[in-house]
Amino acid sequence: MWRESPFGDHIELALVHRPKYDDWSFPKGKLHRGESFRQAALREVREETGLDCVLGRQLPTVHYLANGRPKEVRYWEAVPVGGSFAPSHEVDRMVWLPVGAARRRLTHERDENLLGALLETINHP
C-alpha cells in the first residue's frame, strides 16, 4: 500500500510489524474458503492495518518456504481510502515510510524485490 506524502514531495509505503515473527513486511494473509484473491487482499489489509484500500494492478506473486512448507502470496498495488490503524495481536505497529527507509526496514529480501515491482507499477501506470 502506498500514498503521496503529506508533504507532497515523495511517496510513502505502509509496512506492518508482526510480533509473532518480529518482522517488518507488507500486509498479507491467508485466503478464506470461497474468497477471491482480491477479496482476501482487501480483507487482510483491513484486518492488519485498519485501513480500507482500493486495489490497483497486480504485482508479481511471491513464492517461498516457511517452516519447510511452500507459500504463495499474491500482492496488488493499493492506495488507502479510509480507516485508521489499531494494533492487534497479529500486527502491533504500522508505519508509513519513504521508499529508502522502507527498503531498509523490510526484514525479508523477497519483500525488497516486491518493493521494486511496486515502484515500477507506480512510475509506469
mmCIF file of C-alpha atoms in Angstrom:
data_model
loop_
_atom_site.group_PDB
_atom_site.id
_atom_site.type_symbol
_atom_site.label_atom_id
_atom_site.label_comp_id
_atom_site.label_asym_id
_atom_site.label_seq_id
_atom_site.Cartn_x
_atom_site.Cartn_y
_atom_site.Cartn_z
ATOM 1 C CA MET A 1 0.000 0.000 0.000
ATOM 2 C CA TRP A 2 1.319 3.452 -0.857
ATOM 3 C CA ARG A 3 0.293 7.083 -0.611
ATOM 4 C CA GLU A 4 1.556 10.512 -1.526
ATOM 5 C CA SER A 5 3.499 12.026 1.358
ATOM 6 C CA PRO A 6 1.522 14.606 3.343
ATOM 7 C CA PHE A 7 4.313 16.977 2.287
ATOM 8 C CA GLY A 8 3.675 16.185 -1.389
ATOM 9 C CA ASP A 9 7.289 15.641 -2.412
ATOM 10 C CA HIS A 10 7.538 11.825 -2.341
ATOM 11 C CA ILE A 11 5.556 8.639 -1.813
ATOM 12 C CA GLU A 12 5.335 6.582 1.357
ATOM 13 C CA LEU A 13 4.866 2.846 1.786
ATOM 14 C CA ALA A 14 2.926 1.107 4.560
ATOM 15 C CA LEU A 15 4.815 -1.566 6.478
ATOM 16 C CA VAL A 16 3.486 -3.678 9.323
ATOM 17 C CA HIS A 17 5.296 -5.286 12.252
ATOM 18 C CA ARG A 18 4.188 -8.794 13.201
ATOM 19 C CA PRO A 19 5.230 -9.516 16.804
ATOM 20 C CA LYS A 20 4.891 -13.306 16.380
ATOM 21 C CA TYR A 21 7.713 -13.233 13.813
ATOM 22 C CA ASP A 22 9.316 -9.935 14.877
ATOM 23 C CA ASP A 23 9.453 -8.861 11.243
ATOM 24 C CA TRP A 24 8.517 -5.883 9.072
ATOM 25 C CA SER A 25 6.658 -6.611 5.868
ATOM 26 C CA PHE A 26 3.802 -5.624 3.623
ATOM 27 C CA PRO A 27 0.305 -6.629 4.796
ATOM 28 C CA LYS A 28 -0.576 -10.185 3.774
ATOM 29 C CA GLY A 29 -2.554 -13.181 4.944
ATOM 30 C CA LYS A 30 -4.418 -16.348 4.162
ATOM 31 C CA LEU A 31 -7.209 -16.967 1.685
ATOM 32 C CA HIS A 32 -10.548 -17.966 3.224
ATOM 33 C CA ARG A 33 -12.717 -20.625 1.592
ATOM 34 C CA GLY A 34 -14.944 -19.146 -1.124
ATOM 35 C CA GLU A 35 -12.964 -15.906 -1.214
ATOM 36 C CA SER A 36 -11.262 -14.496 -4.313
ATOM 37 C CA PHE A 37 -7.637 -13.414 -4.080
ATOM 38 C CA ARG A 38 -8.701 -9.767 -4.458
ATOM 39 C CA GLN A 39 -11.289 -10.127 -1.679
ATOM 40 C CA ALA A 40 -8.648 -11.699 0.550
ATOM 41 C CA ALA A 41 -6.216 -8.860 -0.146
ATOM 42 C CA LEU A 42 -8.803 -6.216 0.791
ATOM 43 C CA ARG A 43 -9.817 -8.115 3.942
ATOM 44 C CA GLU A 44 -6.249 -8.726 5.080
ATOM 45 C CA VAL A 45 -5.239 -5.091 4.603
ATOM 46 C CA ARG A 46 -8.291 -4.052 6.644
ATOM 47 C CA GLU A 47 -7.602 -6.632 9.382
ATOM 48 C CA GLU A 48 -3.899 -5.851 9.675
ATOM 49 C CA THR A 49 -3.936 -2.081 9.225
ATOM 50 C CA GLY A 50 -7.487 -0.893 9.931
ATOM 51 C CA LEU A 51 -7.416 0.815 6.534
ATOM 52 C CA ASP A 52 -9.739 0.396 3.592
ATOM 53 C CA CYS A 53 -7.982 0.493 0.256
ATOM 54 C CA VAL A 54 -8.531 0.375 -3.469
ATOM 55 C CA LEU A 55 -6.552 -2.256 -5.335
ATOM 56 C CA GLY A 56 -4.686 -1.337 -8.490
ATOM 57 C CA ARG A 57 -2.561 -3.555 -10.685
ATOM 58 C CA GLN A 58 -1.494 -6.992 -9.549
ATOM 59 C CA LEU A 59 2.173 -7.333 -8.588
ATOM 60 C CA PRO A 60 4.325 -10.448 -9.048
ATOM 61 C CA THR A 61 3.326 -13.478 -6.985
ATOM 62 C CA VAL A 62 5.880 -14.325 -4.289
ATOM 63 C CA HIS A 63 6.848 -17.952 -3.538
ATOM 64 C CA TYR A 64 8.893 -19.006 -0.510
ATOM 65 C CA LEU A 65 9.250 -21.694 2.158
ATOM 66 C CA ALA A 66 8.004 -21.101 5.704
ATOM 67 C CA ASN A 67 8.932 -23.828 8.175
ATOM 68 C CA GLY A 68 9.619 -26.133 5.229
ATOM 69 C CA ARG A 69 6.196 -25.555 3.670
ATOM 70 C CA PRO A 70 5.695 -23.785 0.332
ATOM 71 C CA LYS A 71 3.886 -20.445 0.494
ATOM 72 C CA GLU A 72 2.414 -18.364 -2.312
ATOM 73 C CA VAL A 73 1.423 -14.739 -1.739
ATOM 74 C CA ARG A 74 -0.348 -12.537 -4.274
ATOM 75 C CA TYR A 75 0.015 -8.783 -3.969
ATOM 76 C CA TRP A 76 -1.598 -5.740 -5.550
ATOM 77 C CA GLU A 77 -0.733 -2.106 -5.734
ATOM 78 C CA ALA A 78 -3.104 -0.438 -3.255
ATOM 79 C CA VAL A 79 -3.932 3.046 -2.020
ATOM 80 C CA PRO A 80 -5.750 3.813 1.241
ATOM 81 C CA VAL A 81 -9.184 5.432 1.125
ATOM 82 C CA GLY A 82 -10.210 5.462 4.791
ATOM 83 C CA GLY A 83 -9.916 3.959 8.243
ATOM 84 C CA SER A 84 -7.249 4.203 10.917
ATOM 85 C CA PHE A 85 -4.678 1.850 12.414
ATOM 86 C CA ALA A 86 -5.469 -0.077 15.587
ATOM 87 C CA PRO A 87 -2.873 -2.517 16.994
ATOM 88 C CA SER A 88 -3.808 -6.202 17.302
ATOM 89 C CA HIS A 89 -2.168 -9.469 18.322
ATOM 90 C CA GLU A 90 -1.209 -10.054 14.651
ATOM 91 C CA VAL A 91 0.138 -6.571 13.892
ATOM 92 C CA ASP A 92 1.265 -4.305 16.697
ATOM 93 C CA ARG A 93 2.725 -1.469 14.613
ATOM 94 C CA MET A 94 2.242 0.125 11.214
ATOM 95 C CA VAL A 95 4.433 2.832 9.729
ATOM 96 C CA TRP A 96 4.376 4.997 6.599
ATOM 97 C CA LEU A 97 7.933 5.375 5.319
ATOM 98 C CA PRO A 98 9.656 6.956 2.318
ATOM 99 C CA VAL A 99 10.947 4.362 -0.150
ATOM 100 C CA GLY A 100 14.562 4.299 1.086
ATOM 101 C CA ALA A 101 13.580 3.930 4.735
ATOM 102 C CA ALA A 102 11.014 1.252 3.844
ATOM 103 C CA ARG A 103 13.640 -0.700 1.910
ATOM 104 C CA ARG A 104 15.974 -0.633 4.938
ATOM 105 C CA ARG A 105 13.184 -1.614 7.358
ATOM 106 C CA LEU A 106 11.950 -4.671 5.434
ATOM 107 C CA THR A 107 13.059 -7.907 7.064
ATOM 108 C CA HIS A 108 12.914 -10.266 4.078
ATOM 109 C CA GLU A 109 14.753 -9.908 0.776
ATOM 110 C CA ARG A 110 11.686 -11.192 -1.093
ATOM 111 C CA ASP A 111 9.843 -8.073 0.069
ATOM 112 C CA GLU A 112 12.606 -5.844 -1.306
ATOM 113 C CA ASN A 113 12.046 -7.430 -4.725
ATOM 114 C CA LEU A 114 8.320 -6.779 -4.381
ATOM 115 C CA LEU A 115 9.036 -3.150 -3.494
ATOM 116 C CA GLY A 116 10.871 -2.777 -6.807
ATOM 117 C CA ALA A 117 7.882 -4.163 -8.712
ATOM 118 C CA LEU A 118 5.554 -1.787 -6.861
ATOM 119 C CA LEU A 119 7.713 1.210 -7.763
ATOM 120 C CA GLU A 120 7.732 0.153 -11.431
ATOM 121 C CA THR A 121 3.924 -0.006 -11.365
ATOM 122 C CA ILE A 122 3.582 3.397 -9.705
ATOM 123 C CA ASN A 123 6.111 5.056 -12.027
ATOM 124 C CA HIS A 124 4.735 3.483 -15.219
ATOM 125 C CA PRO A 125 0.930 3.330 -14.868
#
